[in-house]
Amino acid sequence: MTREVPTLAPVVFLLYLANLITAISLLFFRKKQVGSTLAWLLIFAFIPWLGFLLYFFFGSTQKLRLFSRQYQPSPALAQYTESPAENNRALLTGRFNLNSQGREGYRDLILMNLRGAGAIYTQDNGAELLRDGQQKYGRLFDDIENAQESIHVLYFILKAKDDVGRRFLSLLARKARQGVKVRLIYDTLGCLKTRSADFDELVEAGGMVYGYLPSLLRTLVQVNYRMHRKMVIIDGRVAYTGGINIGDDYLGKDPKIHPWRDTSIRLTGPCVREVQQRFIRDWVYLDAQSPRPYVEKIDSNENLACLLRQPPAAGGAGVQIVCSGPDSQYPHTKECYLRMIYHAKRYLYIQTPYFIPDETLLAALRSASRAGVDVRLMIPGVPDKPYAYHVTMWHVGELLRCGIRVYRYPGFLHAKTVVLDDMAASVGSTNLDMRSFDLDYEINALVYDRAFAMACRRTFEQDQAVSRQLTPEEYRRRPLSDKIKEGVLRLVTPLM
């Protein structure tokens, strides 16, 4: 009697059915760019058994929106913060004096970020530009030394074994022993060489630490989405964001990518509460998923009343904190960049380590240049990721063809800044690439202030003075091997 061999037909049928359903959902429900959709459909066609699994882990963001709705802060949070609807009414009824420094001309940009990203507009803020790791760490460590109540930290990269990382964690542990509430979030994949044991001193001192994500299952499901934000909030009165993480690299100590140029921003005033609120939401999201959550809840009424007190006025800058992520319905940071590009009348200066745009961003830059705007882009001359650099160089050709000036900094440029017309500037964590727009959690500070914008312009011009302009002739003469790599690698960028 022969043993009956089980047939694989039902399994194959189910795999094809799942593939078909996923492809249909892509066609009718996915809101991302057409190139990305077509690239995934090709994956489904050529790898029908695995296509839908690859998309689930690396392409779909719908599951994150479900998680985000499930892990929301306490409703009490709304009692301590201004709602977008209230802020919108205040802008429309004239509560804010937008005429100062010519901000009235930016009302549409302010309203777009408010209505789209929920970015509350505040005035009477202080904004200090920090153009390297030395400046940032000096100011940051001093502020932490003076902390009395709370220190909230979130970094994509925190190199605990570096000199600056050890100093940073030791300082946090000392403040925790003094009774300051210290909470820290780090990205587990961004910190591959950092181990949970590196935080033992801080935890033993009473600090609270979460990696993104706190469980293995969640990490596998969300492996392609990174917590790319960088922010520190001290006593609810001072906040930092920008491109600078924690590590010796940011002090220019890596000989392979030296010198390192980066930018951060120190914020004071009412806008700090908006950065604090963003941290609270991120902490609640992780705390709710942790197998061993902390007993003390950051969104308790007692904590919210302390953490979200209105900071005092600290200057004359208008500020919006614009955030986005794979849990957002729309790419808010990208929309902010687009509106800034279209708003520019005289000049638009951009610094980014990776320039991997979609067609809408390229069209906006072409349009601005053809309208007479002085558009300049600065990228690294020494890349940290060869793949991203080759794709950047592919897209740079389109800018050169329409007269946009492109500069290569003589080292690694990690700053993510946009400044226009001596009036508005963005400093944050968002690169000008599709990964930052669609797959990473990001935060930008959009500052409406003439003095701050002029400081950003002067910084760009100082970097330009030591950079090398890439000419169309030099671009055409680049090696054939580079052209081949650029052409092949740019095909996979829509899958990011």
XYZ file of C-alpha atoms in Angstrom:
496
model
C 0.000 0.000 0.000
C 1.520 3.303 -1.048
C 1.458 6.347 1.213
C -0.472 9.294 -0.195
C 1.739 12.358 -0.713
C 0.041 15.565 0.441
C -0.510 17.999 -2.389
C 0.855 21.538 -2.271
C -1.901 22.852 -4.507
C -3.943 24.487 -1.680
C -0.846 26.230 -0.314
C 0.151 27.496 -3.745
C -3.407 28.675 -4.359
C -3.477 30.596 -1.062
C -0.122 32.220 -1.814
C -1.287 33.360 -5.247
C -4.565 34.588 -3.770
C -2.742 36.632 -1.115
C -0.467 38.004 -3.828
C -3.468 39.002 -5.973
C -5.310 40.659 -3.085
C -2.199 42.634 -2.117
C -1.665 43.733 -5.736
C -5.280 44.927 -5.982
C -4.943 46.846 -2.720
C -1.817 48.505 -4.124
C -3.634 49.646 -7.237
C -6.677 51.086 -5.536
C -5.706 52.056 -2.003
C -1.989 52.958 -1.913
C -1.422 56.719 -1.909
C 2.327 56.733 -2.590
C 3.985 57.705 -5.864
C 3.221 55.700 -8.997
C 6.854 54.586 -9.423
C 6.788 52.861 -6.052
C 3.495 51.120 -6.840
C 4.735 49.878 -10.219
C 7.962 48.590 -8.689
C 6.048 46.538 -6.143
C 3.715 45.182 -8.812
C 6.786 43.946 -10.706
C 7.932 42.171 -7.546
C 4.539 40.487 -7.314
C 4.743 39.415 -10.960
C 8.256 37.935 -10.761
C 8.135 36.552 -7.193
C 4.448 35.690 -6.766
C 4.973 33.394 -3.780
C 6.948 35.889 -1.739
C 5.883 39.266 -3.120
C 3.120 39.927 -0.631
C 5.344 38.913 2.308
C 8.104 41.272 1.167
C 5.553 44.041 0.809
C 4.089 43.364 4.261
C 7.485 43.663 5.940
C 9.130 46.354 3.788
C 6.479 48.308 1.867
C 3.161 48.469 3.675
C 2.562 51.179 6.254
C -1.110 50.401 6.907
C -0.241 48.151 9.861
C 1.559 51.065 11.534
C -1.526 53.240 11.331
C -3.461 50.473 13.062
C -0.818 50.251 15.789
C -0.781 54.035 16.206
C -4.539 54.202 16.698
C -4.298 51.409 19.248
C -1.482 52.998 21.272
C -2.599 56.592 21.764
C -1.826 58.710 24.844
C -4.407 59.355 27.497
C -7.238 61.727 26.442
C -5.972 63.961 29.236
C -3.168 65.069 26.888
C -5.651 67.288 25.034
C -6.287 69.299 28.222
C -2.675 70.475 28.353
C -2.037 71.373 24.725
C -3.595 73.656 22.169
C -5.556 71.825 19.492
C -4.899 72.447 15.769
C -8.465 73.755 15.465
C -7.843 76.360 18.190
C -4.519 77.314 16.646
C -6.192 77.654 13.247
C -8.824 80.010 14.670
C -6.131 82.057 16.384
C -4.273 82.473 13.094
C -7.393 83.423 11.161
C -8.712 85.860 13.792
C -5.439 87.774 14.135
C -4.283 86.614 17.581
C -0.782 86.258 16.145
C 0.906 89.340 14.743
C 2.207 87.819 11.500
C 3.081 91.236 10.102
C 6.243 91.363 12.210
C 9.308 90.553 10.099
C 7.100 89.957 7.070
C 5.621 86.662 8.304
C 2.243 87.519 6.817
C 3.603 86.360 3.469
C 4.079 82.889 4.963
C 0.548 82.456 6.290
C -0.211 79.810 3.654
C 2.867 77.762 4.648
C 1.915 78.042 8.321
C -1.682 76.986 7.664
C -0.637 74.076 5.430
C 1.614 72.623 8.140
C -1.057 73.218 10.774
C -3.938 71.653 8.853
C -1.883 68.827 7.391
C 0.642 67.820 10.043
C -1.132 69.365 13.025
C 1.967 71.554 13.535
C 0.941 74.180 16.104
C 2.322 77.655 15.342
C 3.899 79.513 18.272
C 5.644 82.867 18.610
C 8.028 84.429 21.138
C 10.533 81.577 20.753
C 14.320 81.505 20.854
C 16.132 79.596 18.100
C 19.910 79.076 18.185
C 21.746 77.518 15.248
C 24.442 74.984 16.210
C 26.667 74.120 13.267
C 28.725 71.221 14.584
C 28.980 68.567 17.269
C 31.277 70.652 19.462
C 28.730 73.465 19.695
C 25.782 71.141 20.186
C 27.353 68.914 22.839
C 28.700 71.901 24.752
C 25.284 73.555 24.979
C 23.443 70.253 25.521
C 25.677 69.023 28.355
C 25.425 72.388 30.121
C 21.616 72.313 29.912
C 21.516 68.735 31.223
C 23.800 69.722 34.118
C 21.246 72.387 35.069
C 18.187 70.097 34.753
C 15.922 70.058 37.806
C 12.870 67.997 36.853
C 13.011 65.980 33.645
C 15.275 65.004 30.750
C 13.735 63.328 27.706
C 16.081 61.915 25.045
C 15.423 60.300 21.665
C 18.214 59.471 19.216
C 18.418 57.342 16.095
C 22.092 56.641 16.853
C 23.572 56.591 20.332
C 27.094 55.132 20.377
C 27.385 54.187 24.014
C 31.000 53.009 23.750
C 32.319 56.219 22.191
C 33.864 58.876 24.413
C 30.983 61.271 23.914
C 28.448 58.456 24.381
C 29.976 57.387 27.691
C 30.082 60.988 28.907
C 26.468 61.496 27.855
C 25.123 58.378 29.580
C 27.209 58.994 32.687
C 25.811 62.517 32.934
C 22.238 61.223 32.536
C 22.839 58.617 35.254
C 24.173 61.269 37.619
C 21.121 63.465 37.051
C 18.834 60.465 37.596
C 20.515 59.806 40.946
C 19.791 63.443 41.833
C 16.077 62.759 41.354
C 15.613 64.090 37.800
C 13.206 61.950 35.749
C 15.262 60.647 32.808
C 13.576 58.858 29.891
C 15.565 57.701 26.864
C 14.577 56.176 23.502
C 17.070 54.828 20.970
C 16.589 53.052 17.648
C 17.707 49.430 17.986
C 18.818 49.064 14.368
C 20.399 52.507 14.242
C 22.412 51.468 17.329
C 23.519 47.986 16.274
C 26.709 48.173 18.364
C 24.861 49.493 21.392
C 23.616 46.848 23.835
C 20.960 47.099 26.521
C 23.733 46.489 29.085
C 25.255 49.829 28.064
C 22.334 51.517 29.825
C 22.678 49.557 33.087
C 24.175 52.468 35.011
C 21.359 54.760 33.891
C 18.651 52.202 34.677
C 20.144 51.410 38.101
C 20.147 55.147 38.822
C 16.400 55.265 38.135
C 16.413 56.201 34.435
C 13.906 54.646 32.032
C 15.073 53.312 28.656
C 13.297 51.926 25.596
C 14.703 50.690 22.324
C 12.605 51.093 19.213
C 11.004 48.575 19.165
C 10.784 46.953 22.608
C 9.885 43.405 21.484
C 11.387 41.034 18.894
C 8.042 40.425 17.171
C 7.342 44.133 16.753
C 10.851 44.663 15.422
C 10.384 41.951 12.788
C 7.027 43.334 11.681
C 8.299 46.915 11.502
C 11.909 46.227 10.523
C 11.909 48.665 7.595
C 10.674 51.664 9.607
C 13.183 53.625 11.628
C 12.850 56.025 14.554
C 15.027 58.639 12.856
C 14.064 61.582 15.067
C 16.641 63.337 17.232
C 15.367 65.333 20.184
C 16.196 66.228 23.758
C 13.802 68.124 26.038
C 15.057 69.452 29.382
C 12.616 70.563 32.104
C 10.093 71.369 29.383
C 11.996 74.634 28.768
C 14.788 73.737 26.320
C 14.639 71.434 23.295
C 17.162 70.230 20.735
C 16.642 68.669 17.330
C 18.493 68.505 14.004
C 20.853 66.024 12.392
C 23.377 65.400 15.180
C 23.156 62.089 17.063
C 25.389 60.970 19.950
C 28.791 59.638 18.891
C 32.401 60.553 18.159
C 31.604 60.635 14.410
C 29.766 63.910 14.943
C 32.960 65.422 16.327
C 34.795 64.532 13.109
C 36.815 61.685 14.662
C 36.155 59.112 11.914
C 39.121 59.412 9.495
C 37.153 57.741 6.685
C 34.531 60.487 6.495
C 36.372 63.499 7.840
C 35.540 66.322 8.256
C 31.945 65.863 9.419
C 29.565 68.813 8.965
C 26.221 68.797 10.702
C 23.583 71.153 12.043
C 21.393 71.206 15.122
C 19.042 73.720 16.699
C 18.427 74.740 20.321
C 14.869 75.907 20.977
C 13.378 77.818 23.896
C 9.936 79.302 24.406
C 6.409 77.983 23.766
C 7.498 75.707 20.900
C 9.322 73.439 23.376
C 5.948 72.142 24.530
C 5.286 70.853 21.013
C 8.556 68.898 20.999
C 7.697 67.564 24.452
C 4.294 66.422 23.243
C 5.936 64.544 20.365
C 8.211 62.718 22.808
C 5.271 61.826 25.053
C 3.428 60.263 22.109
C 6.486 58.266 21.057
C 7.056 57.074 24.632
C 3.424 55.984 25.059
C 3.618 54.110 21.746
C 6.607 52.083 22.967
C 5.431 51.722 26.560
C 2.099 50.227 25.447
C 3.864 47.552 23.387
C 6.555 46.660 25.907
C 6.351 43.209 27.559
C 7.567 44.934 30.748
C 6.165 48.481 30.733
C 7.112 51.004 33.379
C 4.715 51.415 36.285
C 4.918 55.197 36.134
C 2.996 56.427 33.095
C 4.255 59.501 31.297
C 0.691 60.466 30.328
C -0.745 60.427 33.839
C -2.472 63.659 34.858
C 0.268 64.409 37.367
C 3.074 63.989 34.826
C 1.277 65.855 32.042
C 0.604 68.831 34.325
C 4.330 69.015 35.079
C 5.778 68.195 31.660
C 3.481 70.386 29.581
C 3.578 73.638 31.516
C 3.660 76.616 29.166
C 7.318 77.690 28.784
C 7.986 81.432 29.140
C 8.607 83.656 26.126
C 12.231 83.496 25.035
C 12.598 85.543 21.844
C 10.857 86.701 18.705
C 10.887 83.656 16.424
C 7.817 81.922 15.076
C 8.198 78.125 15.101
C 6.332 75.056 13.904
C 7.387 71.503 14.808
C 6.589 69.384 11.744
C 6.586 65.600 12.251
C 5.800 62.663 10.006
C 6.290 58.932 9.818
C 5.056 55.726 8.231
C 1.993 55.982 10.477
C 1.035 59.305 8.820
C -1.548 59.299 6.049
C 0.512 61.814 4.081
C 4.261 62.673 4.010
C 4.054 65.905 5.999
C 7.764 66.771 5.978
C 7.876 66.315 2.207
C 4.833 68.558 1.777
C 6.518 71.177 3.958
C 9.655 71.075 1.788
C 7.573 71.329 -1.376
C 5.701 74.368 -0.121
C 8.959 76.035 0.907
C 10.377 75.432 -2.570
C 7.342 76.960 -4.261
C 7.407 79.866 -1.792
C 10.969 80.934 -2.581
C 11.230 84.186 -4.524
C 14.936 85.146 -4.333
C 16.965 82.155 -3.171
C 16.653 78.613 -1.865
C 19.653 76.884 -0.273
C 19.488 73.175 0.608
C 21.911 70.911 2.458
C 21.278 67.170 2.628
C 23.435 64.038 2.882
C 21.150 62.081 0.541
C 19.251 63.518 -2.416
C 16.849 60.829 -3.649
C 13.710 62.718 -4.705
C 10.580 61.648 -6.519
C 9.308 63.476 -9.589
C 7.189 65.956 -7.600
C 10.238 67.240 -5.706
C 12.340 67.414 -8.875
C 9.566 69.289 -10.670
C 9.303 71.797 -7.830
C 13.046 72.502 -7.911
C 13.026 72.818 -11.721
C 10.072 75.180 -11.535
C 11.754 77.377 -8.915
C 14.970 77.598 -10.917
C 13.160 78.465 -14.134
C 11.206 81.164 -12.280
C 14.488 82.916 -11.466
C 15.056 81.627 -7.926
C 18.709 81.096 -7.019
C 18.509 77.385 -6.123
C 21.616 75.726 -4.678
C 22.071 72.179 -3.396
C 24.974 70.984 -1.240
C 25.762 67.261 -0.843
C 28.711 65.365 0.660
C 31.978 65.080 -1.211
C 32.863 62.054 0.923
C 29.868 59.691 1.203
C 29.107 57.353 4.085
C 26.818 55.089 2.023
C 28.063 54.402 -1.547
C 24.617 53.150 -2.632
C 22.858 56.347 -1.563
C 25.618 58.490 -3.070
C 25.320 56.828 -6.496
C 21.551 57.382 -6.524
C 22.085 60.977 -5.387
C 24.496 61.557 -8.275
C 21.959 60.159 -10.743
C 19.359 62.719 -9.664
C 21.875 65.572 -9.468
C 22.163 65.423 -13.252
C 18.580 66.629 -13.605
C 19.342 69.664 -11.437
C 22.439 70.568 -13.458
C 20.446 70.382 -16.681
C 18.077 73.096 -15.468
C 20.777 75.416 -14.146
C 20.706 74.585 -10.439
C 24.101 74.903 -8.781
C 25.334 71.793 -6.960
C 28.215 71.815 -4.466
C 30.141 68.935 -2.915
C 31.378 69.572 0.599
C 34.986 68.380 1.211
C 33.941 65.747 3.737
C 30.704 64.213 4.922
C 27.767 66.629 5.078
C 25.028 65.319 7.377
C 23.055 68.566 7.837
C 19.398 68.640 6.810
C 18.629 72.321 6.302
C 16.521 74.421 3.944
C 16.568 78.223 4.013
C 14.846 80.743 1.754
C 14.682 84.485 1.271
C 16.207 85.418 4.675
C 12.879 84.643 6.317
C 12.139 80.925 6.805
C 14.406 77.968 7.554
C 13.955 74.300 8.395
C 16.419 72.363 10.558
C 15.622 68.781 11.445
C 16.164 65.081 10.920
C 14.556 64.725 7.476
C 16.746 63.984 4.466
C 15.583 64.826 0.966
C 14.928 61.209 0.072
C 11.960 58.891 -0.214
C 12.939 56.862 2.847
C 12.747 59.917 5.100
C 9.469 60.982 3.535
C 7.670 57.621 3.686
C 9.387 55.121 5.985
C 11.147 56.980 8.815
C 9.789 58.846 11.827
C 11.072 62.416 11.432
C 10.932 65.809 13.125
C 11.783 69.265 11.712
C 11.783 72.699 13.319
C 10.472 75.279 10.844
C 11.583 78.716 12.032
C 10.103 82.003 10.806
C 12.705 84.549 11.867
C 14.936 86.833 9.849
C 17.991 86.600 12.121
C 17.857 82.792 12.256
C 17.337 82.473 8.496
C 20.272 84.776 7.835
C 22.436 82.677 10.166
C 21.471 79.607 8.108
C 22.307 81.442 4.874
C 25.702 82.544 6.197
C 26.446 78.983 7.286
C 25.626 77.702 3.794
C 27.841 80.360 2.223
C 30.725 79.487 4.557
C 30.381 75.820 3.591
C 30.125 76.800 -0.058
C 33.415 78.715 0.181
C 35.265 75.474 0.977
C 33.170 73.261 -1.310
C 33.651 72.377 -4.966
C 30.955 73.211 -7.491
C 29.984 70.296 -9.700
C 29.868 71.492 -13.308
C 27.845 69.875 -16.111
C 31.108 69.045 -17.909
C 32.562 67.302 -14.868
C 29.302 65.426 -14.383
C 29.367 64.134 -17.966
C 32.981 62.962 -17.544
C 32.321 60.769 -14.500
C 33.459 57.130 -14.960
C 31.302 54.724 -16.955
C 31.258 52.342 -13.988
C 29.656 55.062 -11.866
C 27.017 55.714 -14.519
C 26.127 52.018 -14.625
C 25.861 51.792 -10.836
C 23.712 54.922 -10.731
C 21.349 53.649 -13.421
C 20.889 50.245 -11.787
C 20.624 51.375 -8.171
C 18.106 54.123 -8.844
C 15.674 51.452 -10.094
C 15.290 50.000 -6.593
C 14.733 53.311 -4.793
C 10.922 53.207 -5.310
C 10.884 50.036 -3.166
C 12.250 51.962 -0.177
